[in-house]
Short mmCIF file of C-alpha atoms in Angstrom, two decimals:
data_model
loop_
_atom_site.label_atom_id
_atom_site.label_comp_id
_atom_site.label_asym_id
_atom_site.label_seq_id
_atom_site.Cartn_x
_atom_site.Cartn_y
_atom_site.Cartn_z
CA UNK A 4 210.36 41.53 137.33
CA UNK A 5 207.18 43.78 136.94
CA UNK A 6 208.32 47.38 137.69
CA UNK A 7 206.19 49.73 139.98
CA UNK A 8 205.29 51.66 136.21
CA UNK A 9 204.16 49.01 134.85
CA UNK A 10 202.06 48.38 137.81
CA UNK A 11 199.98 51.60 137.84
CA UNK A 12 199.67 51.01 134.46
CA UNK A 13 198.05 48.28 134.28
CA UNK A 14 196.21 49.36 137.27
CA UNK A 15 194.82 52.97 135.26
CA UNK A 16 194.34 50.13 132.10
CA UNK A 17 192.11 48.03 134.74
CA UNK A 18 189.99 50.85 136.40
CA UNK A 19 189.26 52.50 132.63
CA UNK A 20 188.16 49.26 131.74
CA UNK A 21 185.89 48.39 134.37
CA UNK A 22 184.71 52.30 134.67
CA UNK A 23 183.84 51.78 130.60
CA UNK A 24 182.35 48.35 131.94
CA UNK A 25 180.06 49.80 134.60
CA UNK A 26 178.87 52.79 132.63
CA UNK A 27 177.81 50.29 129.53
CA UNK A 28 175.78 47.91 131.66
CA UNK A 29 174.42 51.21 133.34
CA UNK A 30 173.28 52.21 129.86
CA UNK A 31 172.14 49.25 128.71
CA UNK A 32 170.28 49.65 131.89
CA UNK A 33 168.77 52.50 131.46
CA UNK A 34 167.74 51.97 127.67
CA UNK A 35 166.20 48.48 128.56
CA UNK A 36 164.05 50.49 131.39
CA UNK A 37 162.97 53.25 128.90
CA UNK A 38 162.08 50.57 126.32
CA UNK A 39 160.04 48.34 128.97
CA UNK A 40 158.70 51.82 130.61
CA UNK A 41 157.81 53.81 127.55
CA UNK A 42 156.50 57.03 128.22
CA UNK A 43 152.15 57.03 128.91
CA UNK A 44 150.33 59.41 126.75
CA UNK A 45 146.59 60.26 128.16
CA UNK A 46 144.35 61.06 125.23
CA UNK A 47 141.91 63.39 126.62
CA UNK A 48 138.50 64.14 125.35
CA UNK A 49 138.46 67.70 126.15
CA UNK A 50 140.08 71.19 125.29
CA UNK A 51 142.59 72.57 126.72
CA UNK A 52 141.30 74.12 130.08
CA UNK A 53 138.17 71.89 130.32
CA UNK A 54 137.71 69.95 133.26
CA UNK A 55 138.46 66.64 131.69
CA UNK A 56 141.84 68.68 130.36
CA UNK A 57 142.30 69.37 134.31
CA UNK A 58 141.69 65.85 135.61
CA UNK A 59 144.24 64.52 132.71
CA UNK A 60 147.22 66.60 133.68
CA UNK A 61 146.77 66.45 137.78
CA UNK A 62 146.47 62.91 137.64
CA UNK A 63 149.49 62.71 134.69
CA UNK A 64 151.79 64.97 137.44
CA UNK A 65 150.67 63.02 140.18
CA UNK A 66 151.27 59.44 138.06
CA UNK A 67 154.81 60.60 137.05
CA UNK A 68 155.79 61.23 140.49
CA UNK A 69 154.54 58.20 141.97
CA UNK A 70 155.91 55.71 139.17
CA UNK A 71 158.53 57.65 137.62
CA UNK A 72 157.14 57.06 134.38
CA UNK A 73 157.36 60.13 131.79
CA UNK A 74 153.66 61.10 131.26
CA UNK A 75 151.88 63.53 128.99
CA UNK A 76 148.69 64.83 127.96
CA UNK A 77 147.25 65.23 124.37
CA UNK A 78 143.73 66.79 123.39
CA UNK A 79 141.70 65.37 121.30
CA UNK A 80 138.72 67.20 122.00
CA UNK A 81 135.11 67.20 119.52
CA UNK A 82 132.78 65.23 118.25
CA UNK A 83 131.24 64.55 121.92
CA UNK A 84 134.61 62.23 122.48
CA UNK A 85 134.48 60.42 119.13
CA UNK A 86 137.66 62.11 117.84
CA UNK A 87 139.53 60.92 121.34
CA UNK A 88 138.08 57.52 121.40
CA UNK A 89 139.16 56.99 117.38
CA UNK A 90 142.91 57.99 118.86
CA UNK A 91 142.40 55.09 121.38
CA UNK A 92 141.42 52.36 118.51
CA UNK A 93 144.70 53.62 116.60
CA UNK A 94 146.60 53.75 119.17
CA UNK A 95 149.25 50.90 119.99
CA UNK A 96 148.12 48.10 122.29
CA UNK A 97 151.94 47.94 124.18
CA UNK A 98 150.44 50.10 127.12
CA UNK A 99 151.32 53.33 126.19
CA UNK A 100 148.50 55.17 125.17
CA UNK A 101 145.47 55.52 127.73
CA UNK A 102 141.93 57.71 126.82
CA UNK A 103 140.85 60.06 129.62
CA UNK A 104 137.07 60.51 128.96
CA UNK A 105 133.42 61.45 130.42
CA UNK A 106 131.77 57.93 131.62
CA UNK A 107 129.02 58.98 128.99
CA UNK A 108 131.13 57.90 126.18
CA UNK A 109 130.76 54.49 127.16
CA UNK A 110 127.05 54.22 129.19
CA UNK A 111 125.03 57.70 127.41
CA UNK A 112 126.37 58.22 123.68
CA UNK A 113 125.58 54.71 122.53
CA UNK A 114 121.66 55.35 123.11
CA UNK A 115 122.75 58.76 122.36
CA UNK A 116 123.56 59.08 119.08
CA UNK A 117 121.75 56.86 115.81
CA UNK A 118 125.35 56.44 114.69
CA UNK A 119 129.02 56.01 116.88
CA UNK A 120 132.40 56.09 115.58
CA UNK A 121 133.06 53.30 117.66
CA UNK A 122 131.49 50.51 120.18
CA UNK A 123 131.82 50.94 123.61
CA UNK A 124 132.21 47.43 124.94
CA UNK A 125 134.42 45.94 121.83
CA UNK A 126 136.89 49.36 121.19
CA UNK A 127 137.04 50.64 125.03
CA UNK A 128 139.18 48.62 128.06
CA UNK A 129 138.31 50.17 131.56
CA UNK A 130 141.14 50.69 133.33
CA UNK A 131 140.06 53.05 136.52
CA UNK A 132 137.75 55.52 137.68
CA UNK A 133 139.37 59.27 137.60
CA UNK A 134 137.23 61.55 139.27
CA UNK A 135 133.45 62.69 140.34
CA UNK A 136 131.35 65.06 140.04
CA UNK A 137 127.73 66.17 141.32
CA UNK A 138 125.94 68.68 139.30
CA UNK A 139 123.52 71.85 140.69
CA UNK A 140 120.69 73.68 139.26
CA UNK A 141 121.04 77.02 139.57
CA UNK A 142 118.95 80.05 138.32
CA UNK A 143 120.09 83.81 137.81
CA UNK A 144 118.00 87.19 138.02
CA UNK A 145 115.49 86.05 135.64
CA UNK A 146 113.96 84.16 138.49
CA UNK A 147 111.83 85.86 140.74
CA UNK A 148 114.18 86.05 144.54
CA UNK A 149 111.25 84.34 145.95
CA UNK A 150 111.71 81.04 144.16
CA UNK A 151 113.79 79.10 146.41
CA UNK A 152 112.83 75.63 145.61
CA UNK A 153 112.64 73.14 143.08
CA UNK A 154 108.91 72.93 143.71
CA UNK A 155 108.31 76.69 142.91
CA UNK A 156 110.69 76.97 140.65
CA UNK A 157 108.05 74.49 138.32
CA UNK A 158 105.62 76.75 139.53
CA UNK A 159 106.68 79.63 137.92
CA UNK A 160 107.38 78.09 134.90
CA UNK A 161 104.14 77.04 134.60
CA UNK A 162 103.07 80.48 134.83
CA UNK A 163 105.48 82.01 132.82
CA UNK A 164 105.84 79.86 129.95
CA UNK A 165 107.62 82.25 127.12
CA UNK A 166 110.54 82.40 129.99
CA UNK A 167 110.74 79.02 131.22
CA UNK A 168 113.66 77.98 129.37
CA UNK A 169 117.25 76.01 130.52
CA UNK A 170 120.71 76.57 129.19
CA UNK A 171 122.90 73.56 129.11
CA UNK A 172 126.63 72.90 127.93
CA UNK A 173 125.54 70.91 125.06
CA UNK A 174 122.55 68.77 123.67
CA UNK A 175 123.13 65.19 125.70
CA UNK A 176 125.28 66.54 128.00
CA UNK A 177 124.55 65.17 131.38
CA UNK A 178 123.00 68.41 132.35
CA UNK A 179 120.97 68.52 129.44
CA UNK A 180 119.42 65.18 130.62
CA UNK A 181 118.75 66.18 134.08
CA UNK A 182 117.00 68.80 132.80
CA UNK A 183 114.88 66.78 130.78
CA UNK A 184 113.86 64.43 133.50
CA UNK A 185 113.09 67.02 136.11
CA UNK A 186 111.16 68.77 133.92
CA UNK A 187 109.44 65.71 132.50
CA UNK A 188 108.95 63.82 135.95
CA UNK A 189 107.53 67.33 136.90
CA UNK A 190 105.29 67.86 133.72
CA UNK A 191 106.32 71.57 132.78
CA UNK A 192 106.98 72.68 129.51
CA UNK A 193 110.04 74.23 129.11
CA UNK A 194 112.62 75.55 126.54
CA UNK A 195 116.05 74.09 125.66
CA UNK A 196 119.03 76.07 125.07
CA UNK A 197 122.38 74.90 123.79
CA UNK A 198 125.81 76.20 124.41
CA UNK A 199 129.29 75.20 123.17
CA UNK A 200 130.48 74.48 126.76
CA UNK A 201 129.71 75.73 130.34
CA UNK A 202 131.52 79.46 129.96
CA UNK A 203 129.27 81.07 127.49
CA UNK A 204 126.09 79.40 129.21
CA UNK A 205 126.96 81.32 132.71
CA UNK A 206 127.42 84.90 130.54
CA UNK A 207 123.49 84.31 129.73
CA UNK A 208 122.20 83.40 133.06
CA UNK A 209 124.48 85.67 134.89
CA UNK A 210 122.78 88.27 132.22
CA UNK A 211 119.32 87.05 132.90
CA UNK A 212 118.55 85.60 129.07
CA UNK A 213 118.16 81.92 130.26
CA UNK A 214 116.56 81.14 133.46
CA UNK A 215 118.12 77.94 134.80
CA UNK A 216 120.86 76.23 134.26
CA UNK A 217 122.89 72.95 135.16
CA UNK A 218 126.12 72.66 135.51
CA UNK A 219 129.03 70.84 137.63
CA UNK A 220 128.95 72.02 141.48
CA UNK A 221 132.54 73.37 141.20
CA UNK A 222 131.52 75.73 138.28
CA UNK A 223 128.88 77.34 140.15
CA UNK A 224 130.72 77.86 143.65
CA UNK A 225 132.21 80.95 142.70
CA UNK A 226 129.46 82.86 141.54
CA UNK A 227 127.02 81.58 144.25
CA UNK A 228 129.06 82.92 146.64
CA UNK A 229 129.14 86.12 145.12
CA UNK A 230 125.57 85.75 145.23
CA UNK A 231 124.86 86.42 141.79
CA UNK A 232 122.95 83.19 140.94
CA UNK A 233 121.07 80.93 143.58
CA UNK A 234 121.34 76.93 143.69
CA UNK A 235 118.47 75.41 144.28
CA UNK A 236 119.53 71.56 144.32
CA UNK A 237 122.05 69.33 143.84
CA UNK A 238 121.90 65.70 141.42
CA UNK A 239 123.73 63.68 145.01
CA UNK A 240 121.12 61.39 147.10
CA UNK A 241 122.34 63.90 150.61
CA UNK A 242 123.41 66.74 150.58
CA UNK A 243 126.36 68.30 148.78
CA UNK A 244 129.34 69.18 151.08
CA UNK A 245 129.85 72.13 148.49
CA UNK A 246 126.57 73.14 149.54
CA UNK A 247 125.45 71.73 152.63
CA UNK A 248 122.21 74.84 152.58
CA UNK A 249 120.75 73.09 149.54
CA UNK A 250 118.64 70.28 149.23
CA UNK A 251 119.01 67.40 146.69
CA UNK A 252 116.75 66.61 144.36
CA UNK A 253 116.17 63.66 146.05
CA UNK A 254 115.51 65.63 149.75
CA UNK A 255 112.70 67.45 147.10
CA UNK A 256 110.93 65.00 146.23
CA UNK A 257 112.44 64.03 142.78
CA UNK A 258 114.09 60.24 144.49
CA UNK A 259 114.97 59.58 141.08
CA UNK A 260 117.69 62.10 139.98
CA UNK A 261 120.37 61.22 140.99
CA UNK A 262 122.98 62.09 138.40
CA UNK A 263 127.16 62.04 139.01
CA UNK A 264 129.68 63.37 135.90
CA UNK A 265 132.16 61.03 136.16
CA UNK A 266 135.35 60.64 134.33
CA UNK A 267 137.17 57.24 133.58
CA UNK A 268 140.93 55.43 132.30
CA UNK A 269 140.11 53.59 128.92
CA UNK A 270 143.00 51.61 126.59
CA UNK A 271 142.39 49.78 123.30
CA UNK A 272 140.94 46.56 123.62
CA UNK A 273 143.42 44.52 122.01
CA UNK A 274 146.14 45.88 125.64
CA UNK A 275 146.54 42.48 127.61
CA UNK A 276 144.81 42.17 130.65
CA UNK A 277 148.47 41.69 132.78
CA UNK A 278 149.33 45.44 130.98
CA UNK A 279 145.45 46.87 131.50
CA UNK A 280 145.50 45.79 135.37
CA UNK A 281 149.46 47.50 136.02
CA UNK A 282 148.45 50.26 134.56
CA UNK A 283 145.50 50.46 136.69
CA UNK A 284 147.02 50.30 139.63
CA UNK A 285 149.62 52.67 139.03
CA UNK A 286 146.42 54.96 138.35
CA UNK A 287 145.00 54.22 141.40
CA UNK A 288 148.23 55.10 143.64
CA UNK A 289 148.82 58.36 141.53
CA UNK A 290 144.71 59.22 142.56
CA UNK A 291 145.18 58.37 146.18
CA UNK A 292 147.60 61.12 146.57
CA UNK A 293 146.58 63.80 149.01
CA UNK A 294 147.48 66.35 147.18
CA UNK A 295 145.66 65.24 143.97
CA UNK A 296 142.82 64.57 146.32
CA UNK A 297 142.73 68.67 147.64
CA UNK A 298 143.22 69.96 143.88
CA UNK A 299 140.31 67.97 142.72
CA UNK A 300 138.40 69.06 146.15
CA UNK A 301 139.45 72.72 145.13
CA UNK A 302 137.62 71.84 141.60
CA UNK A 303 134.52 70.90 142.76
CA UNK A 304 135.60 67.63 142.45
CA UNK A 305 135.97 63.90 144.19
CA UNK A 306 138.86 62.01 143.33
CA UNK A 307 137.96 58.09 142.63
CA UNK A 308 139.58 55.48 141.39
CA UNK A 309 138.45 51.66 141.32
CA UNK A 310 139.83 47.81 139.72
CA UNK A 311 139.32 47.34 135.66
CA UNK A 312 136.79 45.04 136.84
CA UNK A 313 134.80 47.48 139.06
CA UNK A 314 134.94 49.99 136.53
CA UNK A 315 133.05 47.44 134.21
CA UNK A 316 130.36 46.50 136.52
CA UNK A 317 129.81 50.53 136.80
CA UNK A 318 129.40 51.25 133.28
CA UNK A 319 127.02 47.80 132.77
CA UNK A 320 124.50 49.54 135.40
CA UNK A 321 125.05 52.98 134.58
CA UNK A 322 123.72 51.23 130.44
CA UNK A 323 120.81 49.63 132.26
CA UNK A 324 119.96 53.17 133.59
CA UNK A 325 120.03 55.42 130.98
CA UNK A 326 118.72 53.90 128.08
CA UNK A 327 115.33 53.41 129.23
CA UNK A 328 115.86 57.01 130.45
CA UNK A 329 117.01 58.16 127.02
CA UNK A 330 114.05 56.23 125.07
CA UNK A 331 111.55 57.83 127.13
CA UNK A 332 112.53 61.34 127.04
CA UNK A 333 113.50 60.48 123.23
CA UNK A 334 116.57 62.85 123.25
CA UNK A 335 118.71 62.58 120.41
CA UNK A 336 121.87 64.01 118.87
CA UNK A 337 123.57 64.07 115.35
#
């Protein structure tokens, strides 16, 4: 005869054993999730508080929410993205590691530079498109108020020659090369001046000891509408809706420059393709977000994603464009 004590406990024995059950598959679980789902680090090419540092960690927020995948960001700024990209080719090829760099790593630097840490088609797998950017010219009180276009703006360089001189975030930058075509399609001779980054470049034509500068539309916002520098173009074929009062240089005359900073997803080449395309599309829903889509906005900044495949096809034509471009202005950098 089985006595009601005996009952309950067996019945306690039966529910600790199943509760024991339950919680070990739900572990098991969990750790075969974390171990399928590792945690996605984004190498980024730039400092901490550079705009590529700022596209890394909305989009990494924005990814984490929408796949629930732990994601973090690690600089590994210098050496015009070498330093980054060598991170990339180290990195493992299970997924977990993706490079957040400029486009010009991949379509400017190799005509760019004599020698590259790495190759761009063999070492770098495009994943997706990050984010865009159109770039102004703008010139500070060193310019005469009555230069308002890009027309008289070569005029007065012409005259003035010991002041016609441009400040740029870096030598190859993609402002630096704007600079040279406008100033070569519009035969002037001018002065370059290098800066280690954007910040310090503003102090001198804010200050009046460069006379133009380019730089990213969302850099110059701030101060234009202080109205302490003037913008006399922008690099997009219409007009920018940053600055929807100034003229492209395309609406100028100059149907040539047309120049977007662009930032793109990269993983080591060995990833497969299956790994490379899920990760891609987990990009593109994180990028889609609205509210990603207002910060970058906020920035200066489009958000854009696009396929492994498009991506590929972009930075093929974007290599077609600029190394004829590069040849001919014969721009180099060590």
């Amino acid at each position: 005869m089985i006595t009601t004590q005996n009952s309950r406990r067996d019945f306690l024995a039966f529910g600790c054993a199943a509760t024991a059950t339950l919680l070990s598959a739900s572990l098991i679980k969990s750790v075969s999730a974390q171990v399928s789902n590792p945690p996605l680090r984004i190498l980024c090419s730039g400092p901490a508080g550079s705009i590529p540092d700022i596209v890394a960690r909305r989009i990494a927020e924005q990814l984490s929410a929408t796949s629930g995948r732990a994601t973090f960001v690690e600089n590994r700024p210098g050496a015009a993205g070498q330093i980054a990209v060598n991170a990339l080719k180290a990195a493992p090829t299970d997924g977990s590691t993706v490079l957040l760099a400029q486009g010009a790593v991949s379509t400017v630097y190799p005509y760019l530079y004599a020698k590259l840490a790495y190759d761009p088609v063999l070492d770098l797998q495009p994943v997706s498109l990050a984010g865009e950017m159109t770039l102004g010219l703008a010139v500070g009180p060193a310019v005469p108020a009555s230069v308002t276009t890009i027309r008289e703006l070569v005029d007065w360089m012409r005259a003035n020659p010991k002041l016609a001189n441009a400040g740029s975030p870096g030598s190859g930058t993609l402002p630096h090369l704007l600079e040279a075509m406008l100033f070569r399609e519009a035969d002037v001779p001018w002065q370059h001046v290098v800066y280690a980054g954007g910040p310090p470049a503003m102090v001198d034509l804010l200050g009046g000891q460069i006379a133009v500068l380019v730089l990213p539309e969302g850099l110059l916002r701030q101060h234009k509408a202080a109205g302490k520098i003037r913008v006399l173009a922008t690099s997009r074929p219409q007009r920018s809706t940053y600055f929807p009062d100034v003229p492209s240089l395309v609406e100028q005359g100059f149907r040539d420059l047309v120049v977007r900073e662009w930032f793109a997803f990269f993983m080591p080449a060995n990833v497969p393709s299956a790994v490379v395309e899920t990760t891609s599309q987990a990009l593109r829903t994180a990028i889609a977000r609205p509210e990603l889509i207002a910060a970058f906005s906020e920035s200066g900044m489009a958000a854009a994603s696009s396929t492994p495949a498009a991506l590929t096809t972009r930075i093929a034509a974007e290599q077609r464009y600029w190394q004829p471009i590069i040849r001919s202005t014969g721009i180099r950098a060590e």
